Amino acid sequence: MTYIVIDNCIKCKYTDCVEVCPVDCFYEGENMLVIHPDECIDCGVCEPECPAEAIKPDTEPGLEKWLELNTKFADIWPNITAQKDQAEDAEKYDGEEGKLEKYFSEAPGEGD
C-alpha cells in the first residue's frame, strides 16, 4: 500500500501534508501535488493533514488512474518539502467535481 493524491488537490494545492512527511515524497505540479509511491513509507501522517481530503490509500477501489498519475508526475515534477500558501482561491474549488478534466496541468511547480 501507498498513499496517493487524488483530484480534489487540483486548484487547491494545500501543502500541510508536505510539512509532516518524514520521507519528503511529495512533488509539486503547477496546480496540484503528487506522492511518489516508491518513496512513500505508508505511515499515513499526511492523510489527516489535508484540508481537501485529497490523500487516499491506494487500496481504495477505483484509484488505479490516480496511482498511475502520481507515479508519472513524481518522476517529472520537483520535490517539495516545505509548506507554502495554498492556492489563492482554494476554497472555491474544494469539492468541485471533474477537476481532472477541467483544470489539471502537467506543468511542474516550483518545488523547494
N, CA and C of each residue as an Amber inpcrd file, in Angstrom:
protein
   336
   0.8390000  -1.1890000   0.0000000   0.0000000   0.0000000   0.0000000
   0.8770000   1.2440000   0.0000000   0.3570000   2.2760000  -0.6060000
   0.9780000   3.5950000  -0.5800000  -0.1490000   4.6300000  -0.5420000
   0.1930000   5.8340000  -0.2250000  -0.7800000   6.9190000  -0.2770000
  -0.5990000   7.6670000  -1.5840000  -1.7010000   8.1940000  -2.0960000
  -1.6780000   8.9350000  -3.3540000  -2.5510000  10.1740000  -3.2240000
  -2.3120000  11.1240000  -4.1080000  -3.1000000  12.3520000  -4.1430000
  -4.1240000  12.2130000  -5.2680000  -5.3510000  12.6040000  -4.9750000
  -6.4240000  12.4950000  -5.9670000  -6.8890000  13.8880000  -6.4090000
  -7.9220000  13.9270000  -7.2350000  -8.3400000  15.1430000  -7.9280000
  -8.7160000  16.3330000  -7.0660000  -9.1320000  16.1550000  -5.8360000
  -9.5380000  17.3300000  -5.0740000  -8.3660000  18.2420000  -4.7340000
  -7.1450000  17.7810000  -4.9350000  -5.9710000  18.6370000  -4.7320000
  -5.8450000  19.6840000  -5.8430000  -6.3460000  19.3480000  -7.0170000
  -6.2120000  20.2440000  -8.1690000  -6.8880000  21.5900000  -7.8790000
  -6.1440000  22.6590000  -8.1120000  -6.5820000  24.0440000  -7.9070000
  -6.7230000  24.4250000  -6.4320000  -6.4110000  23.5150000  -5.5160000
  -6.3860000  23.8470000  -4.0910000  -4.9350000  23.8660000  -3.6190000
  -4.2470000  22.7470000  -3.8450000  -2.8300000  22.5750000  -3.5540000
  -2.4440000  23.0580000  -2.1590000  -3.1810000  22.5580000  -1.1720000
  -2.7700000  22.7890000   0.2130000  -1.4710000  22.0060000   0.4170000
  -0.5590000  22.5220000   1.2000000   0.7110000  21.8250000   1.3970000
   0.9430000  21.4420000   2.8580000  -0.1060000  21.3840000   3.6280000
   0.0020000  20.9550000   5.0310000   0.6290000  19.5620000   5.1100000
   0.3040000  18.7170000   4.1490000   0.7800000  17.3400000   4.0990000
   2.2970000  17.2670000   3.9310000   2.8460000  18.1750000   3.1700000
   4.2770000  18.2010000   2.8800000   5.0780000  18.3940000   4.1700000
   4.5610000  19.2390000   5.0140000   5.2480000  19.5990000   6.2590000
   5.4310000  18.4020000   7.1910000   4.5140000  17.4530000   7.1760000
   4.5770000  16.3240000   8.1120000   5.2110000  15.0640000   7.5270000
   5.4850000  15.0400000   6.2420000   6.0140000  13.8420000   5.5910000
   7.4430000  13.5620000   6.0570000   7.6880000  12.3980000   6.6700000
   9.0310000  12.1070000   7.1780000  10.0360000  11.7190000   6.0980000
   9.5660000  11.4130000   4.8800000  10.4870000  10.9720000   3.8220000
  10.4900000  11.8930000   2.6010000   9.8220000  13.0240000   2.6850000
   9.8370000  14.0220000   1.6040000   9.4710000  13.4200000   0.2500000
   8.3370000  12.7300000   0.1910000   7.9400000  12.0550000  -1.0480000
   6.8840000  12.8150000  -1.8460000   6.6980000  14.1140000  -1.5650000
   5.7470000  14.9270000  -2.3150000   6.4530000  15.6780000  -3.4330000
   5.7440000  15.8120000  -4.5470000   6.2640000  16.5040000  -5.7190000
   5.2210000  17.5110000  -6.1750000   5.6940000  18.6610000  -6.6780000
   4.8000000  19.7780000  -6.9360000   4.6000000  20.0520000  -8.4200000
   3.3250000  20.0210000  -8.8050000   2.9360000  20.4700000 -10.1250000
   2.4370000  21.8960000 -10.0390000   2.1010000  22.4460000 -11.1730000
   1.6150000  23.8240000 -11.2200000   0.3810000  24.0240000 -10.3480000
  -0.5450000  23.0320000 -10.3630000  -1.7750000  23.2420000  -9.5900000
  -2.1950000  22.0520000  -8.7260000  -1.2620000  21.1280000  -8.4590000
  -1.5430000  20.0450000  -7.5100000  -0.2340000  19.4170000  -7.0530000
  -0.3290000  18.5570000  -6.0630000   0.8090000  17.7870000  -5.5730000
   0.5910000  16.3190000  -5.9150000   1.6630000  15.5450000  -5.9350000
   1.5750000  14.0920000  -6.0450000   2.5360000  13.4780000  -5.0450000
   2.3090000  12.2000000  -4.7480000   3.1750000  11.4310000  -3.8620000
   3.8930000  10.3890000  -4.7110000   5.1880000  10.2460000  -4.4960000
   5.9350000   9.2070000  -5.2080000   5.6650000   7.8780000  -4.4990000
   4.9420000   6.9610000  -5.1500000   4.5550000   5.7040000  -4.4950000
   5.7350000   4.8420000  -4.0540000   6.8570000   4.9280000  -4.7500000
   8.0150000   4.1210000  -4.3670000   8.7780000   4.7120000  -3.1900000
   8.5490000   5.9720000  -2.8830000   9.2200000   6.6240000  -1.7640000
   8.3520000   6.6710000  -0.5070000   7.0470000   6.6240000  -0.6840000
   6.1020000   6.6720000   0.4390000   6.3010000   5.4390000   1.3230000
   6.3810000   5.6740000   2.6340000   6.5640000   4.5540000   3.5730000
   5.2450000   4.1410000   4.2340000   4.1440000   4.6350000   3.6960000
   2.8120000   4.2340000   4.1540000   2.5410000   4.5520000   5.6240000
   3.1470000   5.6160000   6.1180000   2.9540000   5.9570000   7.5290000
   1.5810000   6.5820000   7.7740000   1.0310000   7.2470000   6.7610000
  -0.3090000   7.8050000   6.8740000  -0.4230000   9.1430000   7.5730000
   0.6840000   9.7620000   7.9850000   0.5600000  11.0350000   8.7070000
   0.0610000  12.1700000   7.8160000   0.2360000  12.0500000   6.5180000
  -0.2000000  13.1110000   5.6110000  -1.7150000  13.1460000   5.4140000
  -2.3400000  11.9960000   5.4340000  -3.7660000  11.9070000   5.1050000
  -4.6440000  12.8230000   5.9590000  -4.5390000  12.7980000   7.2870000
  -5.4120000  13.6780000   8.0780000  -5.0320000  15.1510000   8.0080000
  -3.8570000  15.4700000   7.4970000  -3.4170000  16.8590000   7.4050000
  -4.0080000  17.5990000   6.2170000  -4.5410000  16.8810000   5.2320000
  -5.0460000  17.5080000   4.0190000  -6.4370000  18.0970000   4.2320000
  -6.5650000  19.4330000   4.1890000  -7.8740000  20.0600000   4.3800000
  -8.8820000  19.6750000   3.2980000  -8.3860000  19.3100000   2.1050000
  -9.2710000  18.9620000   0.9930000  -9.5770000  17.4610000   0.9430000
  -9.0330000  16.7030000   1.8880000  -9.2220000  15.2440000   1.9140000
  -8.8560000  14.6230000   0.5700000  -7.7240000  15.0620000   0.0070000
  -7.2880000  14.6270000  -1.3160000  -6.1990000  13.5560000  -1.2600000
  -5.8990000  13.0350000  -0.0960000  -4.9000000  11.9730000   0.0360000
  -5.6130000  10.7120000   0.4860000  -5.3990000   9.6420000  -0.2740000
  -6.0790000   8.3730000  -0.0060000  -5.0900000   7.2200000  -0.1030000
  -5.3760000   6.1180000   0.5990000  -4.5550000   4.9240000   0.3900000
  -4.8920000   4.3180000  -0.9690000  -3.8890000   3.7970000  -1.6540000
  -4.1400000   3.2580000  -2.9990000  -4.9310000   1.9620000  -2.9780000
  -5.2620000   1.4690000  -1.8020000  -6.0710000   0.2600000  -1.6810000
  -7.5600000   0.5360000  -1.8250000  -7.9490000   1.8010000  -1.8090000
  -9.3670000   2.1250000  -2.0110000  -9.7370000   1.8240000  -3.4620000
 -10.9210000   1.2750000  -3.6900000 -11.3210000   0.9260000  -5.0610000
 -11.4280000   2.1420000  -5.9700000 -11.0770000   1.9380000  -7.2400000
 -11.2420000   2.9700000  -8.2510000 -10.1430000   4.0110000  -8.3200000
  -9.0400000   3.7880000  -7.6350000  -7.9830000   4.8010000  -7.6130000
  -6.7840000   4.4340000  -8.4870000  -6.9320000   3.4500000  -9.3500000
  -5.8140000   2.9980000 -10.1860000  -5.2510000   4.1220000 -11.0480000
  -6.1430000   4.9270000 -11.6550000  -5.6520000   6.0120000 -12.5210000
  -4.8780000   7.0420000 -11.7160000  -5.2240000   7.2080000 -10.4480000
  -4.5250000   8.1740000  -9.6000000  -3.1540000   7.6510000  -9.1910000
  -3.0480000   6.3540000  -9.0020000  -1.7420000   5.7560000  -8.7340000
  -0.8220000   5.9730000  -9.9350000  -1.3510000   5.7670000 -11.1270000
  -0.5670000   5.9870000 -12.3540000  -0.1590000   7.4540000 -12.4910000
  -1.0940000   8.3660000 -12.2410000  -0.8010000   9.7910000 -12.3570000
   0.2570000  10.2110000 -11.3370000   0.1250000   9.7630000 -10.0900000
   1.1080000  10.1010000  -9.0630000   2.4840000   9.5680000  -9.4440000
   2.5330000   8.3350000  -9.9250000   3.8070000   7.7250000 -10.3150000
   4.4580000   8.4980000 -11.4530000   3.6870000   8.8120000 -12.4720000
   4.2160000   9.5100000 -13.6440000   4.7820000  10.8820000 -13.2900000
   4.0090000  11.6810000 -12.5800000   4.4180000  13.0580000 -12.3450000
   5.4120000  13.2150000 -11.1940000   5.4770000  12.2490000 -10.2910000
   6.5140000  12.2920000  -9.2470000   7.8990000  12.1480000  -9.8640000
   7.9780000  11.5010000 -11.0120000   9.2580000  11.3590000 -11.7040000
   9.6230000  12.5960000 -12.5240000   8.6640000  13.4940000 -12.7320000
   8.8800000  14.6600000 -13.5980000   8.9450000  15.9620000 -12.7940000
   8.0570000  16.0950000 -11.8260000   7.9330000  17.3480000 -11.0830000
   8.9900000  17.4680000  -9.9840000   9.2910000  18.7070000  -9.5440000
  10.2830000  18.9060000  -8.4830000   9.7420000  18.5220000  -7.1020000
  10.6610000  18.1100000  -6.2580000  10.3420000  17.7370000  -4.8830000
   9.9540000  18.9840000  -4.0850000   8.9970000  18.8150000  -3.1840000
   8.5980000  19.8970000  -2.2820000   8.6240000  19.3430000  -0.8640000
   9.3110000  20.0570000   0.0310000   9.4690000  19.5710000   1.4050000
   9.0170000  20.5790000   2.4530000   8.6570000  21.7800000   2.0130000
   8.2420000  22.8200000   2.9580000   6.8640000  23.3530000   2.5770000
   6.0950000  23.6740000   3.5950000   4.7460000  24.1830000   3.3750000
   4.7780000  25.5560000   2.7120000   3.8450000  25.7580000   1.7890000
   3.6570000  27.0420000   1.1060000   2.2010000  27.4540000   1.2800000
   1.8890000  28.6680000   0.8760000   0.4990000  29.1100000   0.8990000
  -0.3030000  28.3100000  -0.1270000  -1.5400000  27.9960000   0.2360000
  -2.4080000  27.2910000  -0.7080000  -2.7690000  28.2110000  -1.8700000
  -3.4060000  27.6350000  -2.8730000  -3.8890000  28.4350000  -3.9970000
  -4.7990000  29.5440000  -3.4560000  -4.7210000  30.7000000  -4.0670000
  -5.4540000  31.8740000  -3.5920000  -6.9550000  31.6290000  -3.4670000
  -7.5160000  30.8960000  -4.4240000  -8.9540000  30.6320000  -4.4190000
  -9.2650000  29.1620000  -4.1270000  -8.4490000  28.5460000  -3.2760000
  -8.5810000  27.1180000  -2.9700000  -9.9840000  26.7480000  -2.4780000
 -10.5440000  27.5480000  -1.6110000 -11.8600000  27.2280000  -1.0500000
 -12.9290000  27.1430000  -2.1340000 -12.7840000  27.9510000  -3.1620000
 -13.7520000  27.9690000  -4.2680000 -13.7790000  26.6210000  -5.0010000
 -12.6150000  25.9890000  -5.1460000 -12.5090000  24.7560000  -5.9140000
 -12.5970000  23.4870000  -5.0700000 -12.4810000  23.6120000  -3.7560000
 -12.5190000  22.4530000  -2.8670000 -13.8560000  21.7290000  -2.9950000
 -13.8040000  20.4730000  -3.4140000 -15.0050000  19.6670000  -3.5490000
 -15.6520000  19.6860000  -4.9210000 -15.1550000  20.4970000  -5.8240000
 -15.7300000  20.5590000  -7.1750000 -15.5080000  19.2290000  -7.9060000
 -16.4810000  18.8110000  -8.6410000 -16.3970000  17.5700000  -9.4220000
 -15.6920000  17.8200000 -10.7520000 -15.0430000  16.7980000 -11.2860000
 -14.4630000  16.8550000 -12.6190000 -13.2430000  17.7350000 -12.7640000
 -12.5030000  17.9270000 -11.6880000 -11.3550000  18.8300000 -11.7290000
 -10.2240000  18.3220000 -12.6190000 -10.0620000  17.0230000 -12.7370000
  -9.0030000  16.4840000 -13.5990000  -9.2140000  16.9340000 -15.0380000
 -10.4020000  16.7590000 -15.5280000 -10.7170000  17.1170000 -16.9170000
 -10.7370000  18.6280000 -17.1370000 -11.1600000  19.3750000 -16.1400000
 -11.3020000  20.8240000 -16.3010000 -10.0000000  21.5970000 -16.1060000
  -9.1890000  21.1860000 -15.1260000  -8.1120000  22.0730000 -14.6750000
  -6.7100000  21.4810000 -14.6140000  -6.5500000  20.1740000 -14.6740000
  -5.2410000  19.5750000 -14.4480000  -4.1860000  20.1280000 -15.4100000
  -3.0240000  20.4490000 -14.8680000  -1.8970000  20.9340000 -15.6550000
  -0.7120000  19.9930000 -15.4690000  -0.0720000  19.6210000 -16.5580000
   1.1230000  18.7920000 -16.4870000   2.3750000  19.6050000 -16.1780000
   2.2470000  20.9200000 -16.1640000   3.4000000  21.7870000 -15.9140000
   3.9190000  21.5830000 -14.4920000   5.2280000  21.6180000 -14.3240000
   5.7960000  21.4670000 -12.9810000   5.5740000  22.7110000 -12.1370000
   5.6200000  22.5150000 -10.8270000   5.5920000  23.6360000  -9.9190000
   7.0090000  24.1190000  -9.6710000   7.1860000  24.8990000  -8.6160000
   8.4940000  25.4540000  -8.3080000   9.3490000  24.5340000  -7.4570000
   8.7250000  23.6800000  -6.6400000   9.4790000  22.8550000  -5.7160000
  10.1140000  23.7280000  -4.6510000  11.0950000  23.1820000  -3.9550000
  11.7880000  23.9500000  -2.8960000  12.8590000  24.8430000  -3.4680000
